[in-house]
GROMACS .gro file of C-alpha atoms in nm:
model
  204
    1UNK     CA    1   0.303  -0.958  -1.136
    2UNK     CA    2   0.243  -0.715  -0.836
    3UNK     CA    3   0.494  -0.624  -0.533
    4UNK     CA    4   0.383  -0.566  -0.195
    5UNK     CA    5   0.651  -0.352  -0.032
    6UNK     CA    6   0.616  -0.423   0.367
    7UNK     CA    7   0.337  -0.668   0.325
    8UNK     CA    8   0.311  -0.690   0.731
    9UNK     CA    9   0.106  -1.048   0.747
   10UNK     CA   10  -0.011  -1.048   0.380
   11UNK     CA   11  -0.410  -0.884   0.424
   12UNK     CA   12  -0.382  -0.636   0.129
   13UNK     CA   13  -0.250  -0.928  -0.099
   14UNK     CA   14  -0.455  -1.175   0.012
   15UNK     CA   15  -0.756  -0.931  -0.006
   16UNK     CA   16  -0.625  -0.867  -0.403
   17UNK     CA   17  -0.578  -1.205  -0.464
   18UNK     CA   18  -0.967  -1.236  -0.383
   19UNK     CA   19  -1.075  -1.028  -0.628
   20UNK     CA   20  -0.860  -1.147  -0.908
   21UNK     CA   21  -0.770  -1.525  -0.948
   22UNK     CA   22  -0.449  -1.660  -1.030
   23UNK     CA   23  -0.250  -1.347  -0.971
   24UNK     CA   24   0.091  -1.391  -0.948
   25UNK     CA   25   0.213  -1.146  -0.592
   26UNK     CA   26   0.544  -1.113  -0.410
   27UNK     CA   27   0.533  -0.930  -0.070
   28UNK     CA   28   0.866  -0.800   0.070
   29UNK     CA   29   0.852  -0.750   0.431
   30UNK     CA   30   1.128  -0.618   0.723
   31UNK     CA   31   1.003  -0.836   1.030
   32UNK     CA   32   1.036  -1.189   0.973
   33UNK     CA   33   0.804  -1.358   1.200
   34UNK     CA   34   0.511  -1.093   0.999
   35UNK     CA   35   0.729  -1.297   0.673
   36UNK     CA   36   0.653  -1.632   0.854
   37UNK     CA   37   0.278  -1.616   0.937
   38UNK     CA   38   0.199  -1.473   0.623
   39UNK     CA   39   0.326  -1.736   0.428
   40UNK     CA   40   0.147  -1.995   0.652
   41UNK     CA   41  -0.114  -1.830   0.583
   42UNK     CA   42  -0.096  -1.834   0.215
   43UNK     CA   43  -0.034  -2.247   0.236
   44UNK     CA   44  -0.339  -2.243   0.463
   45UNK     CA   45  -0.570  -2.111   0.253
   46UNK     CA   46  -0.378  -2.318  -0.075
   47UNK     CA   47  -0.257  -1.964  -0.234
   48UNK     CA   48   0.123  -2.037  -0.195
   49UNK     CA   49   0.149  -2.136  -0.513
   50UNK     CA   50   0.095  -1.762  -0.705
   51UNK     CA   51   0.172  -1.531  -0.341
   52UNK     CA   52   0.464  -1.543  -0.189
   53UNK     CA   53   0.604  -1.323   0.111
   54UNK     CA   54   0.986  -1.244   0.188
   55UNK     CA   55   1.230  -1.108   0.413
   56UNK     CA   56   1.408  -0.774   0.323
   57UNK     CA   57   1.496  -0.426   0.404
   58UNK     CA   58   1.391  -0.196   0.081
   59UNK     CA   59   1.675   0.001   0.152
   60UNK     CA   60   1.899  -0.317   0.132
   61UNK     CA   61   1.673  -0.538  -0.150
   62UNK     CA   62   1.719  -0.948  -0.147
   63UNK     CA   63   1.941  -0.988  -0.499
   64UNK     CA   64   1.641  -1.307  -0.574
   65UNK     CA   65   1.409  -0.966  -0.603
   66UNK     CA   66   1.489  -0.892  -0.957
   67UNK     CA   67   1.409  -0.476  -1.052
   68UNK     CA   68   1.209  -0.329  -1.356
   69UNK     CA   69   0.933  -0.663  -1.352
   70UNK     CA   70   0.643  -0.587  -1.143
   71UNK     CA   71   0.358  -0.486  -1.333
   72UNK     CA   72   0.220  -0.296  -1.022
   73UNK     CA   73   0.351  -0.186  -0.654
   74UNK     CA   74   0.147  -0.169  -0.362
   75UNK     CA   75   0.275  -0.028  -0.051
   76UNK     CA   76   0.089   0.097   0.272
   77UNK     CA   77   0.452   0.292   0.482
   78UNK     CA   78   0.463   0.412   0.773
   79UNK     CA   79   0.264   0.725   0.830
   80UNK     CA   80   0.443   0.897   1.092
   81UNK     CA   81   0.735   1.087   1.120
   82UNK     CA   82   1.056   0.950   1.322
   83UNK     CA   83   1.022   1.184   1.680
   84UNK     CA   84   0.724   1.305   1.591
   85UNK     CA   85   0.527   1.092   1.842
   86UNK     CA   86   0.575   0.905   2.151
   87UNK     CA   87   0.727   0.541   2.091
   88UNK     CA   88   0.513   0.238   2.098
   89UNK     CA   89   0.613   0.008   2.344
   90UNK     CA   90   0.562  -0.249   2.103
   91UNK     CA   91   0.864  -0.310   1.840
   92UNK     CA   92   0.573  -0.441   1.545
   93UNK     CA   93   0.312  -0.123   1.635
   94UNK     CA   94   0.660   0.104   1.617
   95UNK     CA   95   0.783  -0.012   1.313
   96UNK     CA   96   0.425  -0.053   1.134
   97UNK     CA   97   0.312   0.304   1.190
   98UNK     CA   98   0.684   0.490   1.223
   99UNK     CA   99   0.939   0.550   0.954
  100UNK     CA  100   1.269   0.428   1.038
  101UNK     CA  101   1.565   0.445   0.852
  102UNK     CA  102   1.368   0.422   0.545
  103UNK     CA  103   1.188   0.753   0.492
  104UNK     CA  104   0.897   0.789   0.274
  105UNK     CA  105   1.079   0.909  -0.028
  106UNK     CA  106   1.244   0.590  -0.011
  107UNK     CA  107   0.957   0.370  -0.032
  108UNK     CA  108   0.861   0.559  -0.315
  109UNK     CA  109   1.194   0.523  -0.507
  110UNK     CA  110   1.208   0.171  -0.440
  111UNK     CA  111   0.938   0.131  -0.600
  112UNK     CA  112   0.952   0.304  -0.903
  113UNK     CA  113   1.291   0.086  -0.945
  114UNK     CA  114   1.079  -0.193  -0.916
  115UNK     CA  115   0.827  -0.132  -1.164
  116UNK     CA  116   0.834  -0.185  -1.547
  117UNK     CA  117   0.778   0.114  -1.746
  118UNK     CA  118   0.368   0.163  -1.769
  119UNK     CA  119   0.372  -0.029  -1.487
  120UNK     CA  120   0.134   0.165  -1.160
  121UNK     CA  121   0.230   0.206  -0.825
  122UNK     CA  122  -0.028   0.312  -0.566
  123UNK     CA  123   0.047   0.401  -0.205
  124UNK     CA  124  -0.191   0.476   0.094
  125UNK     CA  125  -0.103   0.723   0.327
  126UNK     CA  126  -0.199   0.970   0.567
  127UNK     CA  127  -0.379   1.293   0.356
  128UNK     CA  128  -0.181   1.566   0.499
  129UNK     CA  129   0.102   1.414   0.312
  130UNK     CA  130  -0.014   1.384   0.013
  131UNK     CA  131   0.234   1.693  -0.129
  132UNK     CA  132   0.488   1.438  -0.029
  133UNK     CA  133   0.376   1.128  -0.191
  134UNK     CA  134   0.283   1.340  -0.496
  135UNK     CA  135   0.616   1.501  -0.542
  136UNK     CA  136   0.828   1.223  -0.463
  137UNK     CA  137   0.631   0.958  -0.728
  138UNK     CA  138   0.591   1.259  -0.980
  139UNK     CA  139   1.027   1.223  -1.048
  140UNK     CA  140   0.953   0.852  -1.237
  141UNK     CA  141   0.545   0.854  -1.322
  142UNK     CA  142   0.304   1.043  -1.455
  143UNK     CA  143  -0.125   1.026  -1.474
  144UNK     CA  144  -0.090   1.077  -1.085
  145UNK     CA  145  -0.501   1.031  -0.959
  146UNK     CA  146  -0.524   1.140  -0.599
  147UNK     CA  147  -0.838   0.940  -0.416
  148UNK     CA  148  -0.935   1.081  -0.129
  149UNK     CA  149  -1.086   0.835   0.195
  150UNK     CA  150  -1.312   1.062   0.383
  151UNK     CA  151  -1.431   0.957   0.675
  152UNK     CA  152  -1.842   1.038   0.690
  153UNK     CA  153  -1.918   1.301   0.421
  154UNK     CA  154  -1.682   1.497   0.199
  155UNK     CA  155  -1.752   1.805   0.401
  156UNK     CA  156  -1.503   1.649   0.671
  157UNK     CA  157  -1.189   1.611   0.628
  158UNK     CA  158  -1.018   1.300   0.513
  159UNK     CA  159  -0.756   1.104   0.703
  160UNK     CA  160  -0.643   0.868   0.439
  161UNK     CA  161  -0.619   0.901   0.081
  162UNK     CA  162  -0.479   0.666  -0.187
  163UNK     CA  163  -0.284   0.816  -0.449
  164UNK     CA  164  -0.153   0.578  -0.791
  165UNK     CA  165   0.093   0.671  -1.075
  166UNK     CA  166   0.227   0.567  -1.364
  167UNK     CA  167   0.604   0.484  -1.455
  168UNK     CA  168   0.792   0.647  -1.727
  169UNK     CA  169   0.427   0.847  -1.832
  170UNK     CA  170   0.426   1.270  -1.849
  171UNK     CA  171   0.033   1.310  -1.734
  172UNK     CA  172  -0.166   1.606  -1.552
  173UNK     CA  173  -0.251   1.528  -1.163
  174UNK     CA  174  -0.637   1.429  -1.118
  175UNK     CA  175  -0.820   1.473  -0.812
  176UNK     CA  176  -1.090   1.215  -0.785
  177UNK     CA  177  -1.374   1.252  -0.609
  178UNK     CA  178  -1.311   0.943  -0.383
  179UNK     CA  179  -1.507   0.741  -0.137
  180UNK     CA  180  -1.710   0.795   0.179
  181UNK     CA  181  -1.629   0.508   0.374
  182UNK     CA  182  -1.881   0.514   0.657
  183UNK     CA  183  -2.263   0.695   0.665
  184UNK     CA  184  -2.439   0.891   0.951
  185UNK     CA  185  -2.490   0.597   1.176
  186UNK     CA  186  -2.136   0.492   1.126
  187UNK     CA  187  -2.162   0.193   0.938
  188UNK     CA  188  -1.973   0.100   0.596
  189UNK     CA  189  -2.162   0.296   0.284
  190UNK     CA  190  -2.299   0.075   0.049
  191UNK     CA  191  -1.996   0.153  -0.163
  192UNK     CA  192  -1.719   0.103   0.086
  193UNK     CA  193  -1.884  -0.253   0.185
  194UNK     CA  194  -1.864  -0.359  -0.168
  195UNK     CA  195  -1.539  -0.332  -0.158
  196UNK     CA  196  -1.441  -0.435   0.175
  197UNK     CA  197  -1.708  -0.721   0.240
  198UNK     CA  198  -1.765  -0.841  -0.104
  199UNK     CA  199  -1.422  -0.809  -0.304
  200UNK     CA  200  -1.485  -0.534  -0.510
  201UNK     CA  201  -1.282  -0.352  -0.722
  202UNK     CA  202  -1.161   0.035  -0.679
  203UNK     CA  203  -1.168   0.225  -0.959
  204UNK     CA  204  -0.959   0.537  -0.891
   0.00000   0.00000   0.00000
């Protein structure tokens, strides 16, 4: 079973649930009407029978979301700091792209609760955080691989990066080599298009 912690309108799971058939995913989200077209959208294209999408604050969990189950946890947080840019005039932009009461540690903590021991959690987030990420998932997991998303070539730096642990495991921090996601003309690599395009896997 996988968790999506703030699942927005459901892309990521829908985009997993692509690639692998019959899974069984849960998607937790703080902004109901996001809760609401994303479950349409699951009985739309027939999937709401395996991928389901709730209502909930992380820092204040639905009791029907039972702990220590998920077999993986997914989450894409907000990247930026609280006051560290200008507000959005949008409430969904503002809360999709700046931390609110839940910082990032949080996210991370909620979902090590939420995993089963062995059990991976992978976030994406912006790469001059990755310290944070890393130190915050390193208190519950282990086998940490840090994935880096550059941009054009690896010579440039990368924006993104994805970075997976898992729970209850005592393992040395890899750095992969990761992917370059567009080439010199800016379209998708070969690699990157796989993945996005055709719904391949990842391997980190």
């Amino acid at each position: 079973e996988i968790l999506e912690i703030g699942s927005g309108t459901g892309a990521a799971s829908f985009c997993l649930a692509a690639r692998v058939p019959d899974i069984q995913i849960t998607g937790l989200e703080l902004q109901s009407t996001l809760v609401d077209l994303a479950n349409e959208s699951a009985r739309l294209n027939g999937k709401n029978q395996n991928i389901n999408f709730f209502y909930g604050d992380l820092l204040f969990p639905p009791c029907t979301l039972p702990s220590y189950q998920f077999d993986h946890v997914m989450a894409n947080p907000p990247h930026l700091l609280k006051g560290s840019v200008i507000s959005s005039p949008d409430p969904q932009k503002e809360k999709a792209y700046v931390e609110g009461k839940a910082g990032l540690s949080d996210w991370i903590n909620f979902a090590l609760k939420m995993l089963r021991d062995g059990g991976t959690a992978t976030f994406i987030h912006r790469y001059d955080r990755q310290d944070e990420v890393i130190s915050s998932l390193a208190k519950g997991a282990g086998d940490i691989v840090i994935f880096p998303l550059w941009p054009k070539t690896p010579s440039r730096s990368a924006k993104r990066v994805i970075v997976q642990g898992r729970k209850g495991m005592k393992g040395s921090i890899t750095l992969a080599k990761g992917v370059v996601l567009h080439d010199d003309k800016g379209e998708f690599t070969p690699q990157a298009s796989k993945i996005l395009r055709d719904a391949g896997g990842l391997n980190l």
